[in-house]
Amino acid sequence: MKDSFSFGTLYIISTPIGNLEDITLRALRILKEVNLIAAEDTRHTRKLLSHYNIHVPLTSYHQHTHKNKTNSLITFLKEGKNIALVSDCGTPGISDPGTFIIKEAITRKIKVIALPGPSALICALTISGLPTNGFLFLGFLPRKKGKIKKELNKAFLCEKTLIFYESCYRINKTLEILREEIGQAQLVLARELTKKFEEIIRGKIDEVIEKIKDRPLKGELVVLVNKSGDF
Ligand code: SAM
């Protein structure tokens, strides 16, 4: 039986959140060297790999199959093979599949190495102008109004910058809930980061609602709120 020294390594690789140039040299090297790349969406990842001329076998690892798929990937790692895990964008495990296999690998004494890189929440926080000395990331908010209110009120007890991911289709409704629950606070919408139509909208909640009321937002969005922070 193999001991853990002869097991392979699970690499957790951050990939671009829009701009294909946002990938590290180390990430490209490891993606070329591993035996298998496990991707949230193989078609999506294939575009990145062909851009960098990487030809390594790909397998899918997405939110609907990841529990079943984990066992076969763990077996592969135990045979001494190396796997790179990537998601559609940013850092695996951050509102993306990843945590389950990472936990399993740790339990089975398989080495897990993170290759740091883009994540939409850090990119947005960095340029938000809001306090960065402590923040609370909520991932995606729940869908139901009552649950959103409960989550926001609990989160605001910590008085740090609050960050969450939101769809452009739901943003107006969510901002109305924020206004109802918190009143006034500094708000930042970070849209289409690193892409052609990147846009940062800053202001008090009322001001931002006013700014976007006649122009439906498109694309991907990070929302940041701080009750005390001034710009
Ligand atoms: N794992 C990713 C990360 O590390 O940022 C997050 C994946 S999550 C499924 C996708 C959400 O991230 C989007 O709905 C959006 O809220 C946010 N996001 C991803 N790319 C973005 C971008 N370029 N600009 C703004 N928000 C983005």
Tab-separated table of C-alpha atoms and ligand atoms in Angstrom:
chain	number	residue	atom	x	y	z
A	1	MET	CA	0.000	0.000	0.000
A	2	LYS	CA	1.280	3.489	-0.879
A	3	ASP	CA	2.115	5.920	1.913
A	4	SER	CA	1.146	9.562	1.738
A	5	PHE	CA	4.639	10.521	0.440
A	6	SER	CA	3.937	8.777	-2.848
A	7	PHE	CA	0.508	10.351	-3.294
A	8	GLY	CA	0.021	13.044	-5.927
A	9	THR	CA	-0.737	16.683	-5.152
A	10	LEU	CA	-4.010	18.545	-5.541
A	11	TYR	CA	-3.311	22.052	-6.889
A	12	ILE	CA	-6.017	24.685	-6.422
A	13	ILE	CA	-5.474	27.154	-9.234
A	14	SER	CA	-7.005	30.611	-9.521
A	15	THR	CA	-7.836	31.614	-13.084
A	16	PRO	CA	-8.873	34.955	-14.684
A	17	ILE	CA	-12.183	36.619	-13.803
A	18	GLY	CA	-12.390	38.137	-17.276
A	19	ASN	CA	-9.032	39.182	-18.668
A	20	LEU	CA	-7.113	36.120	-19.864
A	21	GLU	CA	-3.785	37.811	-19.054
A	22	ASP	CA	-4.573	37.607	-15.337
A	23	ILE	CA	-2.955	34.258	-14.719
A	24	THR	CA	0.359	33.645	-13.013
A	25	LEU	CA	3.413	32.075	-14.637
A	26	ARG	CA	3.333	29.407	-11.949
A	27	ALA	CA	-0.315	28.601	-12.677
A	28	LEU	CA	0.511	28.130	-16.380
A	29	ARG	CA	3.468	25.882	-15.548
A	30	ILE	CA	1.486	23.703	-13.135
A	31	LEU	CA	-1.444	23.464	-15.579
A	32	LYS	CA	1.029	22.109	-18.159
A	33	GLU	CA	2.667	19.678	-15.737
A	34	VAL	CA	-0.286	17.996	-13.993
A	35	ASN	CA	-1.723	14.663	-15.155
A	36	LEU	CA	-5.327	15.894	-15.088
A	37	ILE	CA	-7.234	19.183	-14.856
A	38	ALA	CA	-10.574	19.031	-13.035
A	39	ALA	CA	-12.717	21.930	-14.240
A	40	GLU	CA	-16.120	23.287	-13.256
A	41	ASP	CA	-17.013	23.563	-16.951
A	42	THR	CA	-14.626	21.829	-19.358
A	43	ARG	CA	-15.815	23.838	-22.377
A	44	HIS	CA	-15.133	27.109	-20.568
A	45	THR	CA	-11.695	26.004	-19.321
A	46	ARG	CA	-10.732	24.653	-22.740
A	47	LYS	CA	-10.808	28.239	-24.058
A	48	LEU	CA	-8.267	29.308	-21.432
A	49	LEU	CA	-6.084	26.255	-22.052
A	50	SER	CA	-6.077	26.627	-25.819
A	51	HIS	CA	-5.204	30.329	-25.444
A	52	TYR	CA	-2.053	29.190	-23.603
A	53	ASN	CA	-1.476	26.122	-25.762
A	54	ILE	CA	-1.979	23.697	-22.873
A	55	HIS	CA	-2.986	20.170	-23.812
A	56	VAL	CA	-3.658	18.192	-20.652
A	57	PRO	CA	-6.637	15.838	-20.139
A	58	LEU	CA	-9.671	17.608	-18.723
A	59	THR	CA	-12.462	16.207	-16.589
A	60	SER	CA	-15.518	17.957	-15.202
A	61	TYR	CA	-15.978	18.725	-11.527
A	62	HIS	CA	-19.071	20.864	-11.038
A	63	GLN	CA	-21.571	21.509	-8.311
A	64	HIS	CA	-24.002	18.766	-9.316
A	65	THR	CA	-21.537	15.896	-9.527
A	66	HIS	CA	-18.706	16.887	-7.253
A	67	LYS	CA	-19.608	14.527	-4.399
A	68	ASN	CA	-19.583	11.436	-6.681
A	69	LYS	CA	-16.624	12.635	-8.706
A	70	THR	CA	-14.496	13.273	-5.642
A	71	ASN	CA	-13.900	9.562	-5.002
A	72	SER	CA	-12.462	8.901	-8.451
A	73	LEU	CA	-10.229	11.987	-8.249
A	74	ILE	CA	-8.995	10.964	-4.795
A	75	THR	CA	-8.149	7.484	-6.153
A	76	PHE	CA	-6.189	9.131	-8.966
A	77	LEU	CA	-4.263	11.259	-6.458
A	78	LYS	CA	-3.529	8.193	-4.331
A	79	GLU	CA	-1.987	6.533	-7.388
A	80	GLY	CA	0.614	9.294	-7.366
A	81	LYS	CA	-0.916	11.474	-10.093
A	82	ASN	CA	-1.253	15.257	-9.789
A	83	ILE	CA	-4.508	17.137	-10.345
A	84	ALA	CA	-5.176	20.850	-10.906
A	85	LEU	CA	-8.607	22.058	-9.842
A	86	VAL	CA	-9.971	25.157	-11.593
A	87	SER	CA	-13.354	26.853	-11.669
A	88	ASP	CA	-14.936	29.001	-14.373
A	89	CYS	CA	-13.384	32.116	-12.912
A	90	GLY	CA	-11.331	33.225	-9.945
A	91	THR	CA	-10.516	31.007	-7.011
A	92	PRO	CA	-12.017	27.518	-6.682
A	93	GLY	CA	-13.942	27.070	-3.451
A	94	ILE	CA	-14.969	30.749	-3.322
A	95	SER	CA	-18.667	30.519	-4.260
A	96	ASP	CA	-17.511	27.735	-6.582
A	97	PRO	CA	-16.956	23.983	-6.270
A	98	GLY	CA	-13.784	23.018	-4.446
A	99	THR	CA	-14.302	22.837	-0.704
A	100	PHE	CA	-15.559	19.244	-0.777
A	101	ILE	CA	-12.557	17.711	-2.557
A	102	ILE	CA	-10.130	19.895	-0.593
A	103	LYS	CA	-11.585	18.590	2.673
A	104	GLU	CA	-11.456	14.993	1.437
A	105	ALA	CA	-7.841	15.371	0.286
A	106	ILE	CA	-6.820	16.817	3.668
A	107	THR	CA	-8.576	13.960	5.497
A	108	ARG	CA	-6.706	11.401	3.369
A	109	LYS	CA	-3.356	13.146	3.913
A	110	ILE	CA	-3.025	14.229	0.290
A	111	LYS	CA	-1.038	17.415	-0.189
A	112	VAL	CA	-3.130	20.427	-1.221
A	113	ILE	CA	-1.354	23.468	-2.666
A	114	ALA	CA	-3.044	26.760	-3.567
A	115	LEU	CA	-1.766	28.875	-6.438
A	116	PRO	CA	-3.074	32.351	-5.570
A	117	GLY	CA	-4.523	34.633	-8.188
A	118	PRO	CA	-7.710	36.490	-9.085
A	119	SER	CA	-10.846	36.493	-7.005
A	120	ALA	CA	-13.647	38.948	-7.754
A	121	LEU	CA	-14.209	39.831	-4.101
A	122	ILE	CA	-10.580	40.869	-3.452
A	123	CYS	CA	-10.327	42.692	-6.766
A	124	ALA	CA	-13.502	44.650	-5.906
A	125	LEU	CA	-12.480	45.374	-2.304
A	126	THR	CA	-9.057	46.635	-3.379
A	127	ILE	CA	-10.488	49.421	-5.538
A	128	SER	CA	-13.692	50.054	-3.579
A	129	GLY	CA	-12.299	52.857	-1.414
A	130	LEU	CA	-14.050	51.242	1.571
A	131	PRO	CA	-12.205	50.126	4.720
A	132	THR	CA	-10.186	46.972	4.071
A	133	ASN	CA	-9.008	46.342	7.630
A	134	GLY	CA	-11.598	43.643	8.154
A	135	PHE	CA	-14.422	42.521	5.909
A	136	LEU	CA	-17.166	39.936	5.810
A	137	PHE	CA	-17.779	37.969	2.624
A	138	LEU	CA	-21.251	36.450	2.275
A	139	GLY	CA	-20.950	34.711	-1.101
A	140	PHE	CA	-24.368	34.857	-2.836
A	141	LEU	CA	-27.297	36.073	-0.727
A	142	PRO	CA	-30.336	33.797	-0.302
A	143	ARG	CA	-33.167	34.275	-2.816
A	144	LYS	CA	-36.084	34.989	-0.462
A	145	LYS	CA	-36.608	38.506	0.890
A	146	GLY	CA	-37.052	37.367	4.498
A	147	LYS	CA	-33.842	35.369	4.411
A	148	ILE	CA	-31.912	38.213	2.758
A	149	LYS	CA	-33.045	40.595	5.524
A	150	LYS	CA	-32.044	38.147	8.236
A	151	GLU	CA	-28.614	37.543	6.714
A	152	LEU	CA	-27.905	41.245	6.177
A	153	ASN	CA	-28.954	42.241	9.689
A	154	LYS	CA	-26.790	39.520	11.220
A	155	ALA	CA	-23.853	40.509	9.002
A	156	PHE	CA	-24.077	44.199	9.866
A	157	LEU	CA	-23.554	43.480	13.550
A	158	CYS	CA	-19.838	43.104	12.791
A	159	GLU	CA	-19.509	46.697	11.457
A	160	LYS	CA	-16.959	45.738	8.822
A	161	THR	CA	-17.123	46.094	5.059
A	162	LEU	CA	-19.670	43.631	3.785
A	163	ILE	CA	-19.084	41.958	0.404
A	164	PHE	CA	-21.410	39.754	-1.590
A	165	TYR	CA	-21.921	38.469	-5.118
A	166	GLU	CA	-25.150	39.419	-6.847
A	167	SER	CA	-26.758	38.973	-10.226
A	168	CYS	CA	-27.497	42.059	-12.305
A	169	TYR	CA	-31.090	40.808	-12.602
A	170	ARG	CA	-31.632	40.979	-8.834
A	171	ILE	CA	-29.528	44.002	-7.917
A	172	ASN	CA	-32.370	46.574	-7.870
A	173	LYS	CA	-34.476	44.451	-5.537
A	174	THR	CA	-31.476	43.790	-3.292
A	175	LEU	CA	-30.600	47.492	-3.072
A	176	GLU	CA	-34.179	48.270	-2.024
A	177	ILE	CA	-33.881	45.697	0.756
A	178	LEU	CA	-30.542	47.216	1.818
A	179	ARG	CA	-32.142	50.669	1.977
A	180	GLU	CA	-35.076	49.344	4.023
A	181	GLU	CA	-32.872	47.466	6.462
A	182	ILE	CA	-29.823	49.699	6.891
A	183	GLY	CA	-30.931	53.131	5.775
A	184	GLN	CA	-27.844	54.971	4.656
A	185	ALA	CA	-24.437	53.389	4.106
A	186	GLN	CA	-21.606	53.675	1.627
A	187	LEU	CA	-22.170	51.355	-1.289
A	188	VAL	CA	-19.965	50.202	-4.154
A	189	LEU	CA	-21.002	48.173	-7.186
A	190	ALA	CA	-18.025	46.654	-8.993
A	191	ARG	CA	-19.160	45.480	-12.404
A	192	GLU	CA	-17.355	43.512	-15.133
A	193	LEU	CA	-13.985	43.703	-13.367
A	194	THR	CA	-10.936	43.292	-15.628
A	195	LYS	CA	-13.200	43.319	-18.708
A	196	LYS	CA	-13.860	45.877	-21.446
A	197	PHE	CA	-16.880	47.442	-19.722
A	198	GLU	CA	-15.459	47.487	-16.190
A	199	GLU	CA	-17.329	50.021	-14.072
A	200	ILE	CA	-17.229	51.061	-10.418
A	201	ILE	CA	-20.296	52.869	-9.049
A	202	ARG	CA	-19.808	54.496	-5.631
A	203	GLY	CA	-22.131	56.472	-3.382
A	204	LYS	CA	-24.677	56.313	-0.576
A	205	ILE	CA	-27.335	53.637	-1.102
A	206	ASP	CA	-29.897	56.245	-2.273
A	207	GLU	CA	-27.421	57.808	-4.680
A	208	VAL	CA	-26.495	54.485	-6.261
A	209	ILE	CA	-30.167	53.514	-6.623
A	210	GLU	CA	-30.733	56.838	-8.382
A	211	LYS	CA	-27.690	56.378	-10.634
A	212	ILE	CA	-28.772	52.976	-11.935
A	213	LYS	CA	-32.549	53.351	-11.962
A	214	ASP	CA	-32.855	54.068	-15.697
A	215	ARG	CA	-30.093	51.821	-16.960
A	216	PRO	CA	-30.332	48.095	-16.359
A	217	LEU	CA	-26.906	46.781	-15.370
A	218	LYS	CA	-25.361	43.971	-17.380
A	219	GLY	CA	-22.663	41.436	-16.615
A	220	GLU	CA	-21.104	40.309	-13.367
A	221	LEU	CA	-21.301	42.209	-10.143
A	222	VAL	CA	-19.775	42.457	-6.692
A	223	VAL	CA	-21.585	44.519	-4.034
A	224	LEU	CA	-19.735	46.159	-1.134
A	225	VAL	CA	-21.340	48.064	1.744
A	226	ASN	CA	-19.975	49.845	4.771
A	227	LYS	CA	-22.064	51.650	7.353
A	228	SER	CA	-19.305	53.997	8.523
A	229	GLY	CA	-16.761	54.233	5.697
A	230	ASP	CA	-16.312	57.535	3.877
A	231	PHE	CA	-14.894	57.718	0.397
B	1	SAM	N1	-14.687	31.837	-7.624
B	1	SAM	C1	-15.000	33.165	-8.075
B	1	SAM	C2	-14.084	34.171	-7.386
B	1	SAM	O1	-13.078	33.759	-6.801
B	1	SAM	O2	-14.346	35.357	-7.475
B	1	SAM	C3	-16.458	33.501	-7.879
B	1	SAM	C4	-17.389	32.586	-8.617
B	1	SAM	S1	-19.071	32.975	-8.439
B	1	SAM	C5	-19.841	31.554	-9.129
B	1	SAM	C6	-19.360	34.122	-9.722
B	1	SAM	C7	-19.695	35.521	-9.195
B	1	SAM	O3	-18.491	36.247	-8.935
B	1	SAM	C8	-20.440	36.373	-10.192
B	1	SAM	O4	-21.837	36.140	-10.141
B	1	SAM	C9	-20.098	37.780	-9.738
B	1	SAM	O5	-20.893	38.149	-8.632
B	1	SAM	C10	-18.650	37.596	-9.277
B	1	SAM	N2	-17.741	37.879	-10.398
B	1	SAM	C11	-17.045	36.996	-11.132
B	1	SAM	N3	-16.326	37.641	-12.079
B	1	SAM	C12	-16.579	38.952	-11.947
B	1	SAM	C13	-16.161	40.119	-12.624
B	1	SAM	N4	-15.326	40.066	-13.658
B	1	SAM	N5	-16.623	41.324	-12.198
B	1	SAM	C14	-17.484	41.409	-11.157
B	1	SAM	N6	-17.926	40.328	-10.478
B	1	SAM	C15	-17.480	39.122	-10.857
